[in-house]
Coordinates of C-alpha atoms in Angstrom, one line a residue:
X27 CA 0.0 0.0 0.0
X28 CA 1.0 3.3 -0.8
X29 CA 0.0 6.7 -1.6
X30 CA -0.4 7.7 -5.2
X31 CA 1.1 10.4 -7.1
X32 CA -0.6 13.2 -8.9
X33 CA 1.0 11.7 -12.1
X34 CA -1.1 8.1 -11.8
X35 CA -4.1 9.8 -11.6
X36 CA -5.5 8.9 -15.5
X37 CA -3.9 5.2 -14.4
X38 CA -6.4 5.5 -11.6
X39 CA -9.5 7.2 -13.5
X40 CA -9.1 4.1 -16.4
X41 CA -9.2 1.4 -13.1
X42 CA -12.4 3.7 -12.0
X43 CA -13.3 3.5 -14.9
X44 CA -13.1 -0.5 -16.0
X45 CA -14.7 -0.8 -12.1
X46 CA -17.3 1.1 -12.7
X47 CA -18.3 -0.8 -16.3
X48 CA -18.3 -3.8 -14.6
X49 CA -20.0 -3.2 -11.2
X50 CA -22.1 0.0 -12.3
X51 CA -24.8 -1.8 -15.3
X52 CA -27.8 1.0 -13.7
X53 CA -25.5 4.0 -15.4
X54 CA -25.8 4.6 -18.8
X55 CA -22.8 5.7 -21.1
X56 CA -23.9 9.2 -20.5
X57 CA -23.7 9.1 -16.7
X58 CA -20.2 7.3 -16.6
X59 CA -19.0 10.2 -18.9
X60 CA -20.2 12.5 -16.7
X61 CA -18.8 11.2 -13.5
X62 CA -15.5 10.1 -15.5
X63 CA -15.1 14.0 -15.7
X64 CA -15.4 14.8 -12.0
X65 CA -13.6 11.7 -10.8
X66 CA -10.3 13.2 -13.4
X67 CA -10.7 16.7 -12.7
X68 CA -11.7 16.7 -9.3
X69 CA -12.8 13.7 -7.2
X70 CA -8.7 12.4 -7.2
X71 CA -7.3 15.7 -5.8
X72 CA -9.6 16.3 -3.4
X73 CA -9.0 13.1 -1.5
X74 CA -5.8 11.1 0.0
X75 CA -5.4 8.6 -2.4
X76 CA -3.9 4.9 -1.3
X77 CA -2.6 2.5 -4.2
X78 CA -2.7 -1.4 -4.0
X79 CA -0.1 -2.5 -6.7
X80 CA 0.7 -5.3 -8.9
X81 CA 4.0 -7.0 -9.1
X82 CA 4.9 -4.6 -11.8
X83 CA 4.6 -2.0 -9.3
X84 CA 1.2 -0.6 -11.8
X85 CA -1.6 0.2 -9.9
X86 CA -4.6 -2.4 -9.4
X87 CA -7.0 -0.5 -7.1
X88 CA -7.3 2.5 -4.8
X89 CA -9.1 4.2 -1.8
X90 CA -9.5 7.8 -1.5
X91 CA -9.9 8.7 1.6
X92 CA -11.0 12.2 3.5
X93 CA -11.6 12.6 7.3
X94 CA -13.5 9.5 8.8
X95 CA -14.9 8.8 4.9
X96 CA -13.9 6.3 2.4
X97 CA -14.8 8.4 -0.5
X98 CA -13.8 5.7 -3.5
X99 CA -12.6 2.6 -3.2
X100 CA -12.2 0.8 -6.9
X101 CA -10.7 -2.2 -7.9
X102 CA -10.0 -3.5 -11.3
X103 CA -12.0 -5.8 -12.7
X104 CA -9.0 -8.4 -13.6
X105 CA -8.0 -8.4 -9.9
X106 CA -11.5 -8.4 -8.3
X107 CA -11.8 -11.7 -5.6
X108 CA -8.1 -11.4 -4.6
X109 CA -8.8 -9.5 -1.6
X110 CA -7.8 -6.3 -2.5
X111 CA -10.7 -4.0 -1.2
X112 CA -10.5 -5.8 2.2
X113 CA -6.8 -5.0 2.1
X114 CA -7.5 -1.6 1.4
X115 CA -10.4 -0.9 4.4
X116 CA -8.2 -2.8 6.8
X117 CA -5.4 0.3 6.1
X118 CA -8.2 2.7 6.3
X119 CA -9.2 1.4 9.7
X120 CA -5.7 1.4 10.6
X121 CA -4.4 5.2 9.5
X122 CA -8.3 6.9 10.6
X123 CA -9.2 4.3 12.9
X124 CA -12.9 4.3 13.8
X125 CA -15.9 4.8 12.8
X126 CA -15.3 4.9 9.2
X127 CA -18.5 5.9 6.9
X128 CA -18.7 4.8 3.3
X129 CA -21.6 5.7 0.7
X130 CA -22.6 3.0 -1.9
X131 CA -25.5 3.0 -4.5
X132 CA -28.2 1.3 -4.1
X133 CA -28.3 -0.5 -7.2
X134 CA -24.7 -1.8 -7.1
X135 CA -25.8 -5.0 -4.4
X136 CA -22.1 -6.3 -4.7
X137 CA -21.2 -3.3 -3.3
X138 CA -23.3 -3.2 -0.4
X139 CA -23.2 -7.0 0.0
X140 CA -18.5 -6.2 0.2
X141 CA -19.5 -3.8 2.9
X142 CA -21.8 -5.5 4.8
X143 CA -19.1 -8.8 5.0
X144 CA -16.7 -5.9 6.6
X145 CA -19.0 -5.1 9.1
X146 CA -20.5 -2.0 7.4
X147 CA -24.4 -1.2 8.9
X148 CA -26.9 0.6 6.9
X149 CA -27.3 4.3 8.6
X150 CA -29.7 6.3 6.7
X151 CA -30.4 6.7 2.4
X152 CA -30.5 9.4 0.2
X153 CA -32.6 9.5 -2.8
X154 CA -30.0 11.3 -4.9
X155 CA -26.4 10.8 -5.3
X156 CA -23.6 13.8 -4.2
X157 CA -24.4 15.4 -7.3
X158 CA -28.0 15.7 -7.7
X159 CA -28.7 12.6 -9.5
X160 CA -31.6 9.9 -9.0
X161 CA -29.3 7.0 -8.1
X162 CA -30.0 6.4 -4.6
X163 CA -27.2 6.1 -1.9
X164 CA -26.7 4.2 1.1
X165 CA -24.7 5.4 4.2
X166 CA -22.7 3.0 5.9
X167 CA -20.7 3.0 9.1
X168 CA -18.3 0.5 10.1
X169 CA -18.2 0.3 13.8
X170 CA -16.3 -2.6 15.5
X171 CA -17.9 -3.8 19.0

C-alpha cells in the first residue's frame, strides 16, 4: 500500500473506470461520462489517495480517503476476488481508525453486499447521489464492538 502520485491519476481514472463498467450496469454511457469527468478533474485531488499495486509495481486499485470517509474505493476488474478491497479498508481502519463511513449506491448490491461482510451497517439513504442525481445512496458505518 502506498500513496499515489498526482502523475497516476489517468492510471487511476481508467481502473475507475473498468470498475465502474463492470459493477455499475444501472449507469448509462452518459452518466459514466459524466462522472468520469469529475472523478479526473476533481474527485482524485480532493482526497488522499492509497494504491494497491501489482508486481509490476502498476496500480490495481485505490481508496480515496478524507476525514473518517472512504470516498472511492475501486478495484479492477482483472483483480476483483483477490482480496484487494479488504486490504485496502483494513489500512483505512488502521491510519483513521474508527468509525469509518462509506456511501454505496443502491443499485450496485455487490457493493453493499462487500460492505456489509466488513462489518459496514446501513445508517440512513439518500434519494439522490452527491451530485443531484436519481441514483439512490446508502450510508454506511463500520463500527467494530
Amino acid at each position: 500500500m502506498s500513496r499515489a502520485d498526482q502523475e497516476e491519476h489517468e492510471l487511476l481514472t481508467a481502473i475507475w473506470e473498468r470498475a465502474v463498467r463492470a459493477t455499475h450496469g444501472f449507469l448509462a454511457e452518459a452518466d459514466i461520462q459524466f462522472y468520469r469527468s469529475l472523478v479526473r478533474e476533481h474527485a482524485l485531488s480532493a482526497v488522499e489517495l492509497w494504491v494497491t499495486r501489482g508486481e509490476d509495481g502498476t496500480p490495481v486499485g485505490f481508496m480515496g480517503l478524507a476525514d473518517m470517509r472512504i470516498e472511492m474505493l475501486f478495484v479492477d476488474p482483472d483483480y476483483h476476488g483477490r482480496g484487494i478491497g479488504s486490504a485496502l479498508i483494513r489500512h483505512a481502519e488502521s491510519i483513521k481508525g474508527l468509525p469509518l463511513e462509506v456511501d454505496v449506491n443502491e443499485q450496485n448490491e455487490g457493493a453493499y453486499a462487500f460492505y456489509s461482510k466488513h462489518r459496514f451497517v446501513k445508517t440512513g439513504r439518500s434519494d439522490t447521489d452527491g451530485s443531484g442525481r436519481p441514483f439512490p445512496l446508502l450510508h454506511l458505518k463500520l463500527q467494530r464492538n
